[in-house]
PDB file of C-alpha atoms in Angstrom:
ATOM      1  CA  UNK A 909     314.319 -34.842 131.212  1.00 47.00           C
ATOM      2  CA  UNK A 910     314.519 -37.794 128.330  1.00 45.00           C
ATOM      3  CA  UNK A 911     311.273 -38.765 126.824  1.00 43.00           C
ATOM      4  CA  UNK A 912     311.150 -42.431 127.495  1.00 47.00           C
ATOM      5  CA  UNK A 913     308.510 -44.546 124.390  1.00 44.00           C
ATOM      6  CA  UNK A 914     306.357 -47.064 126.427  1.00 46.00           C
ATOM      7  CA  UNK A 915     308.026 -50.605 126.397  1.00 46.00           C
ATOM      8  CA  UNK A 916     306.410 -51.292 123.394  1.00 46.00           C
ATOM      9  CA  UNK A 917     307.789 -54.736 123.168  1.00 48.00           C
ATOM     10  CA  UNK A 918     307.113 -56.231 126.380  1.00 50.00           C
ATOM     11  CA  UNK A 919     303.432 -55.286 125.494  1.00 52.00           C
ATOM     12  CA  UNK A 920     303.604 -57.060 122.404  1.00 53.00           C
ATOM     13  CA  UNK A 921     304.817 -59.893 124.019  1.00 58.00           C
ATOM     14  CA  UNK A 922     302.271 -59.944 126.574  1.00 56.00           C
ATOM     15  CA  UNK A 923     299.913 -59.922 123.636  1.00 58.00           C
ATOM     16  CA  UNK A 924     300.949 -62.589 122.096  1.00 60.00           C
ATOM     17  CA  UNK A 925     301.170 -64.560 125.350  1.00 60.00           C
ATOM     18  CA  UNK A 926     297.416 -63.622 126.127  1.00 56.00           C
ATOM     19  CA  UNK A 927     296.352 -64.976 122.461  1.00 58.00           C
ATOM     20  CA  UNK A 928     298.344 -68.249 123.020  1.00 61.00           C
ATOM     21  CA  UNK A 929     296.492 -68.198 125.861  1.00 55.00           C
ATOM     22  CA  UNK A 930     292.914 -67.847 124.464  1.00 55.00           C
ATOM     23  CA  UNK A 931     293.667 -69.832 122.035  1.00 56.00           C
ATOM     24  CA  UNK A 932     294.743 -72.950 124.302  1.00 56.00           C
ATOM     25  CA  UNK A 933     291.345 -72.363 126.761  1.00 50.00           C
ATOM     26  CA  UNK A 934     288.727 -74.995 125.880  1.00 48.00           C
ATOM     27  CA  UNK A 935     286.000 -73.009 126.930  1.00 44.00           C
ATOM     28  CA  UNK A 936     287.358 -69.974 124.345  1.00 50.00           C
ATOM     29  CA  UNK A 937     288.540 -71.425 121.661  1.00 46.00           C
ATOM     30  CA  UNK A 938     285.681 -72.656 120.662  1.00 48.00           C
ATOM     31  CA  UNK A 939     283.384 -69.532 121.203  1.00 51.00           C
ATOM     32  CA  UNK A 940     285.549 -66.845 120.560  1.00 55.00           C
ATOM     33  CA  UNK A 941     287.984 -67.548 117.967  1.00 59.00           C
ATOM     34  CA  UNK A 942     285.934 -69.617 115.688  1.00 68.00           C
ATOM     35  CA  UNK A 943     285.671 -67.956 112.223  1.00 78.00           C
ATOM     36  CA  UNK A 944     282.336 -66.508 111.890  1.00 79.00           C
ATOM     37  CA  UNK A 945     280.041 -68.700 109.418  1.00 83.00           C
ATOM     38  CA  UNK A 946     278.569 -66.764 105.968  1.00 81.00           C
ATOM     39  CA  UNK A 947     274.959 -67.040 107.750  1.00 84.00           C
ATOM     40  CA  UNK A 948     276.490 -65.381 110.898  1.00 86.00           C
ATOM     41  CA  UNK A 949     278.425 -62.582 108.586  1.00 82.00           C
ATOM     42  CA  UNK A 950     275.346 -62.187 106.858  1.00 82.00           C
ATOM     43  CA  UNK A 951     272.976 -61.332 109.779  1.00 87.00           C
ATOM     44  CA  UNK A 952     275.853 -59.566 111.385  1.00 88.00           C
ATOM     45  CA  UNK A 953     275.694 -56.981 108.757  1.00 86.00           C
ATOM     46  CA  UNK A 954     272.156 -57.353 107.357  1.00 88.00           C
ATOM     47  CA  UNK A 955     270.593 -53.669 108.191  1.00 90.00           C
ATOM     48  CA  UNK A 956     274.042 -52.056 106.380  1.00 88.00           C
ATOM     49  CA  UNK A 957     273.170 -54.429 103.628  1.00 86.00           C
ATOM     50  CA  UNK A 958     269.804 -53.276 103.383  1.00 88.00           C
ATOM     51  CA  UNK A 959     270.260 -49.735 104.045  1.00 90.00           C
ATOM     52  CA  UNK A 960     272.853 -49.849 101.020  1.00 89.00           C
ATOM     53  CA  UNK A 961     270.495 -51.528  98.837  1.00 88.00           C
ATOM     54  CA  UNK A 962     267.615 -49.016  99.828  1.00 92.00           C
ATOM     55  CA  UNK A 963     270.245 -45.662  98.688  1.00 94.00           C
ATOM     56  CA  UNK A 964     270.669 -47.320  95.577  1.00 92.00           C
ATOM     57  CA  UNK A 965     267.060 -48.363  94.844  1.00 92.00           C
ATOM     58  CA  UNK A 966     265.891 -44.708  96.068  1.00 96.00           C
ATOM     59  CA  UNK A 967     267.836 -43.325  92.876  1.00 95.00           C
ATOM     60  CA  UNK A 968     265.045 -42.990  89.939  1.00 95.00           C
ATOM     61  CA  UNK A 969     268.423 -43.713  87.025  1.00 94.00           C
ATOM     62  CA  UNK A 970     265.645 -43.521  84.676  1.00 95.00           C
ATOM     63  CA  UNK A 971     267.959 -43.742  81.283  1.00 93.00           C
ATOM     64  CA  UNK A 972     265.040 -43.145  78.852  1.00 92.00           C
ATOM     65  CA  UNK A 973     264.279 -39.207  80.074  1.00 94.00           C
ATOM     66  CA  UNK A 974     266.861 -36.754  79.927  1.00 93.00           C
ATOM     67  CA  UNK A 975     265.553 -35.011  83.365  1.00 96.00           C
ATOM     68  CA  UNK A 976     267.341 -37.838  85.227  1.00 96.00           C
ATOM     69  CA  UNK A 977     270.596 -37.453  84.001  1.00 95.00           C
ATOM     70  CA  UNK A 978     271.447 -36.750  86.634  1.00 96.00           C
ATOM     71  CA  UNK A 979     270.210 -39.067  88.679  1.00 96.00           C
ATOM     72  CA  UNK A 980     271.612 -41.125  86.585  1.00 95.00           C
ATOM     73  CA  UNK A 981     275.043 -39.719  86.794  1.00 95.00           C
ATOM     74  CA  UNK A 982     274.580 -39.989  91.150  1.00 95.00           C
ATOM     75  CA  UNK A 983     273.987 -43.591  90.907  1.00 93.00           C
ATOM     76  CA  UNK A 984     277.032 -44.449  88.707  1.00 92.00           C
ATOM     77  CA  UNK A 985     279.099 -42.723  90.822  1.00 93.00           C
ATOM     78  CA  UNK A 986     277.274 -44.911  93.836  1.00 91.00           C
ATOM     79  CA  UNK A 987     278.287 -47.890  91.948  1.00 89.00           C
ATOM     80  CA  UNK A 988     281.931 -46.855  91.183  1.00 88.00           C
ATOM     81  CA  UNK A 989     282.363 -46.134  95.052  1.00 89.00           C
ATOM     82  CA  UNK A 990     280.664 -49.313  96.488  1.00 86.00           C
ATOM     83  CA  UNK A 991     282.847 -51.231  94.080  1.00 85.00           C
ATOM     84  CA  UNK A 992     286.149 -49.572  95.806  1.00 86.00           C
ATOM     85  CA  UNK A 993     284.795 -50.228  98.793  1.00 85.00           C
ATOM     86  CA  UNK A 994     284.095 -53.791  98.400  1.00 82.00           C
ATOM     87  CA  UNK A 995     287.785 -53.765  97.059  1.00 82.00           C
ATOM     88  CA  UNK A 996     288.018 -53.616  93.699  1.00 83.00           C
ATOM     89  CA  UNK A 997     291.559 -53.451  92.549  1.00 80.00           C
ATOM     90  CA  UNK A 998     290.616 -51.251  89.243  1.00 77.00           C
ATOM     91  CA  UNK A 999     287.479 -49.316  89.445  1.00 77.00           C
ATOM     92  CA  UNK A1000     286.102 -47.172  86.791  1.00 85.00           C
ATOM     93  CA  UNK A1001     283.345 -44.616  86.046  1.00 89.00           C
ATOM     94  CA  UNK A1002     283.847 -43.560  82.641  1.00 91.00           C
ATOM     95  CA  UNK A1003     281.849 -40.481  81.064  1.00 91.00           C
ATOM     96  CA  UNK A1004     280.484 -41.253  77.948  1.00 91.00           C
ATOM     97  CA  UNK A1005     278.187 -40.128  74.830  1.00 91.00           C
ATOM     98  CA  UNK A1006     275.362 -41.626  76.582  1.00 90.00           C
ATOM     99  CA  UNK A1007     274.803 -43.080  79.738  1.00 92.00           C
ATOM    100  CA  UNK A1008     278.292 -43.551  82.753  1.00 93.00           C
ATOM    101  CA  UNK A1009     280.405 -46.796  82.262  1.00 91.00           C
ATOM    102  CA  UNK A1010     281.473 -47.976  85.554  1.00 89.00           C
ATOM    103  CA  UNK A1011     283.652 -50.609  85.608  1.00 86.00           C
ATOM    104  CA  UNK A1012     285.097 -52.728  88.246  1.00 83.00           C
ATOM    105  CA  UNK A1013     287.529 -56.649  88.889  1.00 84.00           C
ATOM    106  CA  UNK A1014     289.682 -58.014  91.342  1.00 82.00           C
ATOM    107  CA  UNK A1015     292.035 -59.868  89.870  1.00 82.00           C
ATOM    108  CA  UNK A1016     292.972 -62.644  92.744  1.00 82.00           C
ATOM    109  CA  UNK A1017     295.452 -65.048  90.456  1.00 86.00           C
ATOM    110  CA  UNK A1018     296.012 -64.059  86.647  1.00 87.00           C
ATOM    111  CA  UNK A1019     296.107 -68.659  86.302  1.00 91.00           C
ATOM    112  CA  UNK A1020     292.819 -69.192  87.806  1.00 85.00           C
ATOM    113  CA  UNK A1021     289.458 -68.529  85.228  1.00 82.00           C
ATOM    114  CA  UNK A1022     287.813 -65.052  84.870  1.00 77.00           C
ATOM    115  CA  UNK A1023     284.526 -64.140  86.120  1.00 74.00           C
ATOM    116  CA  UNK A1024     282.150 -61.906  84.502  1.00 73.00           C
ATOM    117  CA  UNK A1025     279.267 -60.526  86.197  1.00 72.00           C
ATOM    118  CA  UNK A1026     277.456 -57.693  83.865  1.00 76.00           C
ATOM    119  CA  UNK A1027     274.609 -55.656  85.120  1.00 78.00           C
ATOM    120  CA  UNK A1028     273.606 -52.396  84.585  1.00 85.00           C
ATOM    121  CA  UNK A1029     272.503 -49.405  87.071  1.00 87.00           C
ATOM    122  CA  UNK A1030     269.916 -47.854  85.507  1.00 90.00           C
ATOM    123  CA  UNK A1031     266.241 -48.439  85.123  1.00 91.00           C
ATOM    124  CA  UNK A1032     263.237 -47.936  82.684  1.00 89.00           C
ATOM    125  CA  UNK A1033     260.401 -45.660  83.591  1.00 90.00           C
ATOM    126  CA  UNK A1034     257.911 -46.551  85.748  1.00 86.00           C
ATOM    127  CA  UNK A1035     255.366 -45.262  84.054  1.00 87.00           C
ATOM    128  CA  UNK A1036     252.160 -45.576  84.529  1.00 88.00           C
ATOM    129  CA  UNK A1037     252.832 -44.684  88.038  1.00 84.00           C
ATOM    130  CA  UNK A1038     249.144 -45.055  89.145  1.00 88.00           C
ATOM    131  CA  UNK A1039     249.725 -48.901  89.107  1.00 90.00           C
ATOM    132  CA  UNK A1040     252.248 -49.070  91.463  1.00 90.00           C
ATOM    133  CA  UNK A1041     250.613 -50.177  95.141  1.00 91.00           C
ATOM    134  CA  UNK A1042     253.893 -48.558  96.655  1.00 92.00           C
ATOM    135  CA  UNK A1043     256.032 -45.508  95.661  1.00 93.00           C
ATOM    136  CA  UNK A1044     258.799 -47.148  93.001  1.00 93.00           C
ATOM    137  CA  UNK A1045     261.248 -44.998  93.888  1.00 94.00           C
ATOM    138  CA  UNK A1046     260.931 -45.761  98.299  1.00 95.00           C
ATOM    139  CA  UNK A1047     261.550 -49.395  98.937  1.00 94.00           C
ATOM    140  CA  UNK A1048     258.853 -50.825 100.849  1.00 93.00           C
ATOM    141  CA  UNK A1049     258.762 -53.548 102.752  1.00 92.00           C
ATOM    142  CA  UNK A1050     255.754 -56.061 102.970  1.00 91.00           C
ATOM    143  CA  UNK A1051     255.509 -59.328 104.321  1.00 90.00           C
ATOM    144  CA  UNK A1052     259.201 -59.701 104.210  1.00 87.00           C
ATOM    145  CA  UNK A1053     259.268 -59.099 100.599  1.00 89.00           C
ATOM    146  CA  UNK A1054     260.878 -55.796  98.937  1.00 89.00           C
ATOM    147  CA  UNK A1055     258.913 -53.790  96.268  1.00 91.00           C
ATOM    148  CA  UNK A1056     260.946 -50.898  94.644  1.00 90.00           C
ATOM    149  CA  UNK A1057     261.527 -50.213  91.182  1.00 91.00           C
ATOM    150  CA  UNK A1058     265.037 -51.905  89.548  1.00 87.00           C
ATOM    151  CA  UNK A1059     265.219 -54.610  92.622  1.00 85.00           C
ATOM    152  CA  UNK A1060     264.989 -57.550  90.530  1.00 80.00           C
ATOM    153  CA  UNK A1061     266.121 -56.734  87.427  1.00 72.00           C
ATOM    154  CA  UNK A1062     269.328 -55.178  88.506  1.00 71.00           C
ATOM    155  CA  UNK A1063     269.999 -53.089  91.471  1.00 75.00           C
ATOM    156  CA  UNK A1064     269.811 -55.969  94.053  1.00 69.00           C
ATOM    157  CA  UNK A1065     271.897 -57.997  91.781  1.00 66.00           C
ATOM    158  CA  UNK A1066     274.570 -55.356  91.201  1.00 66.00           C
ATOM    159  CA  UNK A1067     274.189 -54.735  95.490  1.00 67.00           C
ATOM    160  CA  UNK A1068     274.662 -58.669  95.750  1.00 65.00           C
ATOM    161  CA  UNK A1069     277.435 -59.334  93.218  1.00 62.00           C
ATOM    162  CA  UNK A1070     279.539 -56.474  94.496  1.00 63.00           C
ATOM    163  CA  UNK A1071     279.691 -57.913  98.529  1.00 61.00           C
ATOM    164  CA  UNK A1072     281.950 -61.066  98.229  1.00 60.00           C
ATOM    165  CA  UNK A1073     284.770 -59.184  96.303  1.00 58.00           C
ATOM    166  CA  UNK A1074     285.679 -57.620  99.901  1.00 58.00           C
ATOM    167  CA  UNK A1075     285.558 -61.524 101.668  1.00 53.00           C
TER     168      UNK A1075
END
């Protein structure tokens, strides 16, 4: 007995008949192969967003104290690999004296201007701790409002700034 491959081809074409098809229907074209809108993309993928921003805001990358190095250390590498993921052509996470150096671009056309967005990943302490009306180091939400510690200066930036590198 021969081992005959399915007839690959014919269900290609029948593929590509059934998208011309779709794609001709009033009633679908519309509705199902519109491009999805920034808003819709967005609230698509809102709770991956969020959880992704939460990991990174859970980190205490206190820079100041030596007893979070390597805390520190596990959130540059959290960096480096949501920068790949996004799709960062070069990404780097460079050991140093100090503090990590990660690194990331995406270079879409060498003749079009550069963008730089700069940010860093760690944070200062949070001390006195007492003050805080929520844990600094477990996102809370209130109201619809998010209080962690490094959200505004620089962790939800760095979260925000990485997403449209993948779009």
């Amino acid at each position: 007995r021969s081992f005959r491959f399915p007839p690959l081809l014919k269900f290609n074409a029948f593929l590509q008949s059934f998208y011309n098809w779709l794609s001709t229907a009033s009633y679908c074209s519309y509705f199902y192969l519109r491009p999805m809108t920034k808003e819709e993309y967005i609230e698509e993928h809102k709770d991956r967003f969020l959880n992704e921003l939460f990991d990174l805001l859970r980190m205490p990358s206190i820079s100041a104290d030596s007893a979070y190095e390597g805390d520190v250390q596990k959130c540059a590498e959290y960096v480096a690999q949501k920068l790949e993921e996004a799709g960062a052509d070069n990404d780097i996470l460079e050991k140093t004296t100090g503090n990590p150096i990660v690194y990331g671009e995406k270079l879409v056309d060498a003749s079009k201007p550069t963008i730089l967005v700069y940010g860093h990943y760690d944070v200062q302490p949070s001390v006195p701790d007492e003050l805080w009306h929520t844990p600094p180091f477990e996102p809370t939400v209130k109201d619809g409002n998010i209080y962690a510690r490094g959200l505004v200066m620089i962790k939800g930036r760095c979260t925000c700034t990485s997403k449209p590198l993948k779009q």
